[in-house]
Amino acid sequence: MGLFSTAEKPVTSEKVVDGHVKGSVDGPTDVQVSVVDQSQQKQSWLGYLWDTSDLSREERRYLLKLDAILLTFASLGYFIKNLDQQNVTSAFFAGMEEELQMTSNQLVTATSIWTVGYVVGQIPSNLLLTRVSPRWVIPALEFGWGLATLGSYGVKNYKHLYVARFFVGLFESGFYPGMVYILGCFYSDRELSKRTSIFWTAGNLGQMFSGFLQTAAYSNLNGVHGLAGWRWLFIVDAIITLPIAAAGFVFLPNLPWAAKPTFWLSASEIELSRARMKSFKRHEAAPWTKASQARAKVKRLFSGWHIYVLPILYVIWNNAFVQNPMSYWLKSFNKTPAPVPGKSYSVSQIQLLPLPTNAIFAVCSLIFAWLSDGPAKARRWPFIIGGAVFSLAIAAGLVNLPVYGHDTAHFALYWLSQAGSGSGPLIFAWMAELTRHDNELRAITIAMGNDLAYVVQAVAPNFVWKTTAFPAARKGFSWVIGLNTLLVFYTLFVMFMAKRQKKQEAEDLVVRDQEAASSAADSKASIKSEGA
């Protein structure tokens, strides 16, 4: 597998036979493959549970290997990415605040500086993936943020922490949008949302695990070799991260149109992958090494509606999350004077009690994905809108609930606060489907959505989610209500644009068929004329 993507011979002919797309590849072995045409196939009840059930034996075997290697690596990578992203918050509540003498909004500032680094690298990284094998790009990024995480254990003050967080964000920037783009190069519409959600949920589990890990580090390693427990958290996270990065150099495949056989992916499976992408109408990377090609590509990118409309959908959703104040709320009981005399929470309780929020969020996001890919026939909008309405209701409850008293209501609302926010993978799947006709547009649109979302995150928390405003955070909850209302109406607008695109594609197909028929008739008439 080479460093730079070099296009190999694609499927040169294909036809639909009994619901299968057949293709052949010109080459030394003349490999022939057959894939199920999913657009014409009716799913069985077993196929709703897991989509490979309705596919051919060859496709099932190929997807089993792809899931085992690519999806597992993506999930592990996103798990450690979120682990290394979340650990600073866990460390803050376990002694870093006091040891580094952090006050006021310095935790929010550290998060914003991480975001600046995260924003810088996303679009260049995704564009790089259209030209350089993921086998080299993704693991290199993981190594970078693993080393930056390791360096975080030695910070002496909050300014050192700012520097370390910038580099963690910079190297983490390309992983999530890059893996979303890569998954879209291998999976169909009815397969993509589930895989993206599994991958995405793994990241959420990383946030959950950070709480358990910090508790274990604080309890078992605090004071070992003279290091505080929160410093050990960064060391342990780096030890987990670096071996997974090393595995990527071995296991990650190249994209289908530039792949070569590996120890786990055969030549026939590579051609099967290419035939699948042709049947899904997912286009490969276009050449643009010449100035004229680059100008034409830029013109195509910015002349359509996708690059202006689709990223904003993800931006709105990403910033409409309820920033769960439960840890702040629990810790506030320990203040002097006590707001509720006789009630306090230990460090372990402050770390562990908020974790059901992540678990509920993970389960709901998977339910959204299975229903969207299955019974909803790859429709994404019902779950985006439904989730927004639910999140709006939760935020309305929190903004009106007194900070102290009504503990049962607080726990219930905090734990359910992100249950409606599981539509992020569906939004990216929808974006991939609407930009399937242009590989570079798909890569840039996905990166722009994630990038711009974090631009807003770098600014908005300093105004609406101030550390000093917790645990009440009424301005933040009002922000959530406004954004989720906007998300409902903006989703309806994207639905309108998608419907218009589908109509235009159908009209273009009719025109092409008529032109092909006319050309064939002219050729036939010409042959008859020459014969006469």
Short mmCIF file of N, CA and C in Angstrom, two decimals, residues 356-496:
data_model
loop_
_atom_site.label_atom_id
_atom_site.label_comp_id
_atom_site.label_asym_id
_atom_site.label_seq_id
_atom_site.Cartn_x
_atom_site.Cartn_y
_atom_site.Cartn_z
N PRO A 356 -24.22 8.23 34.09
CA PRO A 356 -25.43 7.74 33.40
C PRO A 356 -25.87 8.64 32.25
N THR A 357 -25.54 9.94 32.30
CA THR A 357 -25.85 10.83 31.19
C THR A 357 -25.23 10.32 29.90
N ASN A 358 -23.96 9.92 29.96
CA ASN A 358 -23.27 9.42 28.78
C ASN A 358 -23.82 8.08 28.32
N ALA A 359 -24.17 7.22 29.28
CA ALA A 359 -24.71 5.91 28.93
C ALA A 359 -26.05 6.05 28.20
N ILE A 360 -26.94 6.90 28.74
CA ILE A 360 -28.24 7.12 28.10
C ILE A 360 -28.06 7.73 26.72
N PHE A 361 -27.15 8.67 26.62
CA PHE A 361 -26.84 9.31 25.34
C PHE A 361 -26.38 8.28 24.32
N ALA A 362 -25.49 7.36 24.72
CA ALA A 362 -24.97 6.34 23.82
C ALA A 362 -26.07 5.41 23.33
N VAL A 363 -26.91 4.97 24.23
CA VAL A 363 -28.00 4.05 23.86
C VAL A 363 -28.98 4.74 22.90
N CYS A 364 -29.34 5.98 23.18
CA CYS A 364 -30.28 6.71 22.32
C CYS A 364 -29.70 6.96 20.93
N SER A 365 -28.41 7.25 20.85
CA SER A 365 -27.81 7.49 19.54
C SER A 365 -27.82 6.22 18.70
N LEU A 366 -27.60 5.07 19.31
CA LEU A 366 -27.64 3.80 18.57
C LEU A 366 -29.07 3.47 18.13
N ILE A 367 -30.05 3.76 18.98
CA ILE A 367 -31.45 3.54 18.60
C ILE A 367 -31.81 4.42 17.40
N PHE A 368 -31.40 5.68 17.44
CA PHE A 368 -31.64 6.58 16.31
C PHE A 368 -31.07 5.98 15.02
N ALA A 369 -29.83 5.48 15.09
CA ALA A 369 -29.16 4.98 13.89
C ALA A 369 -29.84 3.74 13.33
N TRP A 370 -30.21 2.80 14.21
CA TRP A 370 -30.83 1.56 13.74
C TRP A 370 -32.20 1.86 13.10
N LEU A 371 -32.96 2.74 13.72
CA LEU A 371 -34.26 3.08 13.16
C LEU A 371 -34.11 3.85 11.85
N SER A 372 -33.12 4.73 11.78
CA SER A 372 -32.91 5.53 10.57
C SER A 372 -32.48 4.66 9.39
N ASP A 373 -31.49 3.78 9.60
CA ASP A 373 -31.02 2.92 8.52
C ASP A 373 -32.05 1.87 8.13
N GLY A 374 -32.87 1.43 9.10
CA GLY A 374 -33.80 0.34 8.86
C GLY A 374 -35.20 0.79 8.51
N PRO A 375 -36.12 0.78 9.45
CA PRO A 375 -37.52 1.11 9.14
C PRO A 375 -37.71 2.48 8.49
N ALA A 376 -36.88 3.45 8.81
CA ALA A 376 -37.03 4.79 8.23
C ALA A 376 -36.41 4.92 6.85
N LYS A 377 -35.83 3.82 6.31
CA LYS A 377 -35.30 3.79 4.93
C LYS A 377 -34.27 4.89 4.68
N ALA A 378 -33.31 5.01 5.61
CA ALA A 378 -32.20 5.97 5.50
C ALA A 378 -32.66 7.43 5.58
N ARG A 379 -33.85 7.66 6.11
CA ARG A 379 -34.28 9.04 6.38
C ARG A 379 -33.62 9.50 7.68
N ARG A 380 -33.03 10.67 7.64
CA ARG A 380 -32.31 11.18 8.81
C ARG A 380 -33.10 12.24 9.56
N TRP A 381 -33.93 12.99 8.84
CA TRP A 381 -34.57 14.16 9.41
C TRP A 381 -35.52 13.88 10.59
N PRO A 382 -36.27 12.75 10.62
CA PRO A 382 -37.19 12.58 11.77
C PRO A 382 -36.46 12.55 13.11
N PHE A 383 -35.24 12.03 13.12
CA PHE A 383 -34.51 11.88 14.37
C PHE A 383 -33.78 13.16 14.74
N ILE A 384 -33.40 13.94 13.74
CA ILE A 384 -32.80 15.25 14.01
C ILE A 384 -33.85 16.17 14.64
N ILE A 385 -35.03 16.21 14.03
CA ILE A 385 -36.10 17.07 14.54
C ILE A 385 -36.62 16.57 15.88
N GLY A 386 -36.88 15.27 15.97
CA GLY A 386 -37.40 14.71 17.22
C GLY A 386 -36.43 14.91 18.38
N GLY A 387 -35.15 14.71 18.12
CA GLY A 387 -34.15 14.91 19.16
C GLY A 387 -34.07 16.36 19.60
N ALA A 388 -34.20 17.28 18.64
CA ALA A 388 -34.15 18.71 18.97
C ALA A 388 -35.32 19.11 19.86
N VAL A 389 -36.49 18.60 19.57
CA VAL A 389 -37.67 18.93 20.38
C VAL A 389 -37.49 18.40 21.81
N PHE A 390 -36.95 17.18 21.94
CA PHE A 390 -36.73 16.60 23.26
C PHE A 390 -35.71 17.42 24.05
N SER A 391 -34.58 17.79 23.40
CA SER A 391 -33.54 18.58 24.07
C SER A 391 -34.07 19.94 24.49
N LEU A 392 -34.91 20.51 23.66
CA LEU A 392 -35.52 21.80 23.98
C LEU A 392 -36.35 21.69 25.26
N ALA A 393 -37.11 20.61 25.38
CA ALA A 393 -37.97 20.42 26.56
C ALA A 393 -37.13 20.24 27.82
N ILE A 394 -36.03 19.48 27.72
CA ILE A 394 -35.16 19.27 28.88
C ILE A 394 -34.54 20.59 29.33
N ALA A 395 -34.04 21.37 28.37
CA ALA A 395 -33.43 22.66 28.71
C ALA A 395 -34.45 23.61 29.35
N ALA A 396 -35.67 23.56 28.86
CA ALA A 396 -36.72 24.40 29.45
C ALA A 396 -36.98 24.00 30.90
N GLY A 397 -36.91 22.69 31.17
CA GLY A 397 -37.08 22.23 32.55
C GLY A 397 -35.94 22.69 33.44
N LEU A 398 -34.72 22.62 32.95
CA LEU A 398 -33.56 22.99 33.76
C LEU A 398 -33.49 24.49 34.02
N VAL A 399 -33.87 25.29 33.05
CA VAL A 399 -33.77 26.73 33.23
C VAL A 399 -34.77 27.24 34.26
N ASN A 400 -35.83 26.48 34.48
CA ASN A 400 -36.87 26.91 35.43
C ASN A 400 -36.79 26.20 36.78
N LEU A 401 -35.84 25.27 36.93
CA LEU A 401 -35.75 24.50 38.17
C LEU A 401 -34.81 25.20 39.16
N PRO A 402 -35.23 25.39 40.41
CA PRO A 402 -34.32 25.98 41.40
C PRO A 402 -33.05 25.14 41.54
N VAL A 403 -31.92 25.78 41.84
CA VAL A 403 -30.64 25.08 41.90
C VAL A 403 -30.63 24.04 43.01
N TYR A 404 -31.20 24.35 44.14
CA TYR A 404 -31.20 23.42 45.28
C TYR A 404 -32.64 23.07 45.65
N GLY A 405 -32.76 21.84 46.14
CA GLY A 405 -34.09 21.29 46.35
C GLY A 405 -34.48 20.51 45.10
N HIS A 406 -35.51 19.69 45.20
CA HIS A 406 -35.98 18.90 44.06
C HIS A 406 -34.84 18.04 43.48
N ASP A 407 -34.11 17.34 44.36
CA ASP A 407 -32.94 16.58 43.91
C ASP A 407 -33.30 15.51 42.89
N THR A 408 -34.43 14.85 43.09
CA THR A 408 -34.83 13.80 42.14
C THR A 408 -35.02 14.37 40.74
N ALA A 409 -35.65 15.53 40.67
CA ALA A 409 -35.86 16.16 39.36
C ALA A 409 -34.52 16.56 38.75
N HIS A 410 -33.60 17.06 39.57
CA HIS A 410 -32.28 17.42 39.06
C HIS A 410 -31.58 16.20 38.45
N PHE A 411 -31.53 15.10 39.20
CA PHE A 411 -30.87 13.90 38.69
C PHE A 411 -31.51 13.43 37.39
N ALA A 412 -32.84 13.41 37.34
CA ALA A 412 -33.54 12.94 36.14
C ALA A 412 -33.23 13.82 34.93
N LEU A 413 -33.31 15.13 35.11
CA LEU A 413 -33.07 16.05 33.99
C LEU A 413 -31.60 16.03 33.55
N TYR A 414 -30.69 15.97 34.51
CA TYR A 414 -29.27 15.90 34.15
C TYR A 414 -28.97 14.62 33.36
N TRP A 415 -29.49 13.50 33.83
CA TRP A 415 -29.21 12.23 33.15
C TRP A 415 -29.85 12.14 31.77
N LEU A 416 -31.00 12.82 31.59
CA LEU A 416 -31.67 12.79 30.29
C LEU A 416 -31.28 13.97 29.39
N SER A 417 -30.36 14.81 29.88
CA SER A 417 -30.10 16.08 29.19
C SER A 417 -29.54 15.91 27.78
N GLN A 418 -28.90 14.77 27.49
CA GLN A 418 -28.31 14.58 26.17
C GLN A 418 -28.98 13.44 25.39
N ALA A 419 -30.09 12.93 25.90
CA ALA A 419 -30.77 11.80 25.25
C ALA A 419 -31.26 12.16 23.85
N GLY A 420 -31.61 13.41 23.63
CA GLY A 420 -32.11 13.82 22.31
C GLY A 420 -31.03 14.29 21.36
N SER A 421 -29.78 14.25 21.80
CA SER A 421 -28.69 14.83 21.00
C SER A 421 -27.90 13.80 20.21
N GLY A 422 -28.47 12.63 20.00
CA GLY A 422 -27.74 11.55 19.34
C GLY A 422 -27.83 11.54 17.83
N SER A 423 -28.22 12.64 17.22
CA SER A 423 -28.42 12.65 15.76
C SER A 423 -27.19 13.11 14.99
N GLY A 424 -26.09 13.40 15.67
CA GLY A 424 -24.89 13.87 14.98
C GLY A 424 -24.40 12.94 13.88
N PRO A 425 -24.26 11.62 14.16
CA PRO A 425 -23.84 10.71 13.10
C PRO A 425 -24.81 10.67 11.92
N LEU A 426 -26.10 10.85 12.20
CA LEU A 426 -27.09 10.86 11.13
C LEU A 426 -26.91 12.09 10.24
N ILE A 427 -26.55 13.21 10.85
CA ILE A 427 -26.31 14.42 10.06
C ILE A 427 -25.13 14.22 9.12
N PHE A 428 -24.05 13.64 9.62
CA PHE A 428 -22.89 13.39 8.77
C PHE A 428 -23.21 12.36 7.69
N ALA A 429 -23.99 11.33 8.03
CA ALA A 429 -24.39 10.35 7.01
C ALA A 429 -25.21 11.03 5.92
N TRP A 430 -26.11 11.91 6.32
CA TRP A 430 -26.95 12.65 5.37
C TRP A 430 -26.07 13.53 4.48
N MET A 431 -25.09 14.19 5.06
CA MET A 431 -24.18 15.02 4.29
C MET A 431 -23.40 14.19 3.26
N ALA A 432 -22.93 13.00 3.69
CA ALA A 432 -22.20 12.12 2.77
C ALA A 432 -23.08 11.67 1.61
N GLU A 433 -24.34 11.42 1.89
CA GLU A 433 -25.26 10.96 0.85
C GLU A 433 -25.61 12.08 -0.14
N LEU A 434 -25.75 13.29 0.37
CA LEU A 434 -26.10 14.41 -0.50
C LEU A 434 -24.92 14.90 -1.33
N THR A 435 -23.68 14.54 -0.94
CA THR A 435 -22.49 14.97 -1.69
C THR A 435 -21.78 13.78 -2.34
N ARG A 436 -22.49 12.69 -2.54
CA ARG A 436 -21.87 11.47 -3.06
C ARG A 436 -21.28 11.66 -4.46
N HIS A 437 -21.77 12.67 -5.18
CA HIS A 437 -21.33 12.89 -6.55
C HIS A 437 -19.96 13.54 -6.66
N ASP A 438 -19.38 14.01 -5.53
CA ASP A 438 -18.11 14.71 -5.58
C ASP A 438 -17.31 14.37 -4.33
N ASN A 439 -16.23 13.61 -4.52
CA ASN A 439 -15.44 13.12 -3.40
C ASN A 439 -14.83 14.24 -2.57
N GLU A 440 -14.22 15.21 -3.24
CA GLU A 440 -13.59 16.31 -2.51
C GLU A 440 -14.62 17.18 -1.80
N LEU A 441 -15.78 17.37 -2.43
CA LEU A 441 -16.85 18.13 -1.78
C LEU A 441 -17.29 17.43 -0.50
N ARG A 442 -17.39 16.11 -0.55
CA ARG A 442 -17.77 15.35 0.64
C ARG A 442 -16.75 15.53 1.75
N ALA A 443 -15.47 15.43 1.41
CA ALA A 443 -14.41 15.58 2.41
C ALA A 443 -14.43 16.98 3.03
N ILE A 444 -14.56 18.00 2.19
CA ILE A 444 -14.51 19.38 2.68
C ILE A 444 -15.77 19.72 3.47
N THR A 445 -16.92 19.28 3.00
CA THR A 445 -18.18 19.61 3.67
C THR A 445 -18.21 19.01 5.08
N ILE A 446 -17.78 17.77 5.20
CA ILE A 446 -17.73 17.12 6.52
C ILE A 446 -16.78 17.87 7.44
N ALA A 447 -15.58 18.18 6.93
CA ALA A 447 -14.59 18.89 7.75
C ALA A 447 -15.08 20.29 8.12
N MET A 448 -15.72 20.98 7.17
CA MET A 448 -16.22 22.33 7.45
C MET A 448 -17.29 22.30 8.54
N GLY A 449 -18.18 21.30 8.49
CA GLY A 449 -19.22 21.21 9.50
C GLY A 449 -18.63 21.07 10.89
N ASN A 450 -17.70 20.13 11.03
CA ASN A 450 -17.07 19.92 12.34
C ASN A 450 -16.21 21.11 12.74
N ASP A 451 -15.53 21.70 11.75
CA ASP A 451 -14.62 22.82 12.00
C ASP A 451 -15.39 24.05 12.50
N LEU A 452 -16.42 24.44 11.75
CA LEU A 452 -17.18 25.62 12.12
C LEU A 452 -17.92 25.42 13.45
N ALA A 453 -18.32 24.17 13.71
CA ALA A 453 -18.98 23.89 14.98
C ALA A 453 -18.06 24.21 16.14
N TYR A 454 -16.79 23.87 15.98
CA TYR A 454 -15.84 24.13 17.06
C TYR A 454 -15.37 25.57 17.09
N VAL A 455 -15.48 26.28 15.97
CA VAL A 455 -15.22 27.72 16.00
C VAL A 455 -16.22 28.39 16.94
N VAL A 456 -17.48 28.01 16.79
CA VAL A 456 -18.51 28.55 17.68
C VAL A 456 -18.22 28.12 19.12
N GLN A 457 -17.78 26.86 19.30
CA GLN A 457 -17.49 26.38 20.64
C GLN A 457 -16.31 27.11 21.28
N ALA A 458 -15.41 27.62 20.44
CA ALA A 458 -14.27 28.36 20.98
C ALA A 458 -14.69 29.71 21.54
N VAL A 459 -15.84 30.22 21.08
CA VAL A 459 -16.27 31.56 21.47
C VAL A 459 -17.46 31.52 22.43
N ALA A 460 -18.49 30.77 22.06
CA ALA A 460 -19.75 30.81 22.80
C ALA A 460 -19.63 30.47 24.28
N PRO A 461 -18.85 29.43 24.68
CA PRO A 461 -18.80 29.09 26.11
C PRO A 461 -18.34 30.25 27.00
N ASN A 462 -17.52 31.13 26.45
CA ASN A 462 -17.04 32.25 27.25
C ASN A 462 -18.14 33.25 27.57
N PHE A 463 -19.28 33.11 26.88
CA PHE A 463 -20.40 34.02 27.12
C PHE A 463 -21.62 33.33 27.69
N VAL A 464 -21.89 32.10 27.22
CA VAL A 464 -23.14 31.44 27.64
C VAL A 464 -22.91 30.28 28.60
N TRP A 465 -21.69 29.73 28.66
CA TRP A 465 -21.41 28.62 29.57
C TRP A 465 -20.24 28.96 30.50
N LYS A 466 -20.24 30.13 31.09
CA LYS A 466 -19.16 30.53 31.98
C LYS A 466 -19.10 29.61 33.20
N THR A 467 -17.86 29.27 33.59
CA THR A 467 -17.68 28.44 34.77
C THR A 467 -18.33 29.07 35.99
N THR A 468 -18.23 30.39 36.08
CA THR A 468 -18.78 31.09 37.24
C THR A 468 -20.30 31.07 37.27
N ALA A 469 -20.92 30.74 36.14
CA ALA A 469 -22.39 30.71 36.08
C ALA A 469 -22.96 29.37 36.53
N PHE A 470 -22.11 28.33 36.60
CA PHE A 470 -22.58 27.02 37.05
C PHE A 470 -22.73 27.01 38.57
N PRO A 471 -23.66 26.22 39.07
CA PRO A 471 -24.45 25.20 38.39
C PRO A 471 -25.78 25.70 37.79
N ALA A 472 -26.14 26.97 38.04
CA ALA A 472 -27.44 27.45 37.51
C ALA A 472 -27.42 27.52 35.99
N ALA A 473 -26.44 28.21 35.41
CA ALA A 473 -26.22 28.28 33.95
C ALA A 473 -27.50 28.59 33.17
N ARG A 474 -28.28 29.54 33.63
CA ARG A 474 -29.57 29.82 32.99
C ARG A 474 -29.39 30.40 31.59
N LYS A 475 -28.35 31.20 31.41
CA LYS A 475 -28.09 31.73 30.07
C LYS A 475 -27.75 30.59 29.10
N GLY A 476 -27.00 29.61 29.57
CA GLY A 476 -26.65 28.47 28.73
C GLY A 476 -27.87 27.65 28.33
N PHE A 477 -28.77 27.41 29.27
CA PHE A 477 -29.96 26.64 28.95
C PHE A 477 -30.87 27.40 27.99
N SER A 478 -30.91 28.71 28.12
CA SER A 478 -31.70 29.52 27.17
C SER A 478 -31.08 29.44 25.77
N TRP A 479 -29.76 29.41 25.70
CA TRP A 479 -29.05 29.24 24.44
C TRP A 479 -29.44 27.91 23.78
N VAL A 480 -29.52 26.86 24.58
CA VAL A 480 -29.90 25.54 24.07
C VAL A 480 -31.32 25.56 23.51
N ILE A 481 -32.22 26.23 24.20
CA ILE A 481 -33.61 26.33 23.73
C ILE A 481 -33.65 27.02 22.37
N GLY A 482 -32.92 28.13 22.24
CA GLY A 482 -32.91 28.86 20.98
C GLY A 482 -32.32 28.06 19.84
N LEU A 483 -31.18 27.37 20.08
CA LEU A 483 -30.52 26.62 19.01
C LEU A 483 -31.32 25.41 18.57
N ASN A 484 -31.97 24.73 19.51
CA ASN A 484 -32.78 23.57 19.11
C ASN A 484 -34.02 23.98 18.34
N THR A 485 -34.55 25.13 18.66
CA THR A 485 -35.66 25.66 17.85
C THR A 485 -35.18 25.95 16.43
N LEU A 486 -34.01 26.57 16.33
CA LEU A 486 -33.43 26.85 15.01
C LEU A 486 -33.12 25.56 14.26
N LEU A 487 -32.66 24.53 14.98
CA LEU A 487 -32.32 23.25 14.34
C LEU A 487 -33.53 22.63 13.67
N VAL A 488 -34.69 22.73 14.29
CA VAL A 488 -35.91 22.18 13.69
C VAL A 488 -36.18 22.83 12.34
N PHE A 489 -36.16 24.15 12.30
CA PHE A 489 -36.51 24.85 11.07
C PHE A 489 -35.41 24.72 10.01
N TYR A 490 -34.15 24.67 10.44
CA TYR A 490 -33.07 24.53 9.47
C TYR A 490 -33.08 23.14 8.84
N THR A 491 -33.44 22.13 9.62
CA THR A 491 -33.56 20.77 9.07
C THR A 491 -34.63 20.72 7.99
N LEU A 492 -35.73 21.41 8.21
CA LEU A 492 -36.79 21.48 7.20
C LEU A 492 -36.26 22.13 5.92
N PHE A 493 -35.41 23.14 6.07
CA PHE A 493 -34.82 23.80 4.90
C PHE A 493 -33.90 22.85 4.14
N VAL A 494 -33.09 22.07 4.85
CA VAL A 494 -32.22 21.09 4.19
C VAL A 494 -33.06 20.03 3.48
N MET A 495 -34.16 19.63 4.09
CA MET A 495 -35.06 18.66 3.43
C MET A 495 -35.56 19.22 2.10
N PHE A 496 -35.91 20.50 2.09
CA PHE A 496 -36.37 21.13 0.86
C PHE A 496 -35.28 21.11 -0.21
#
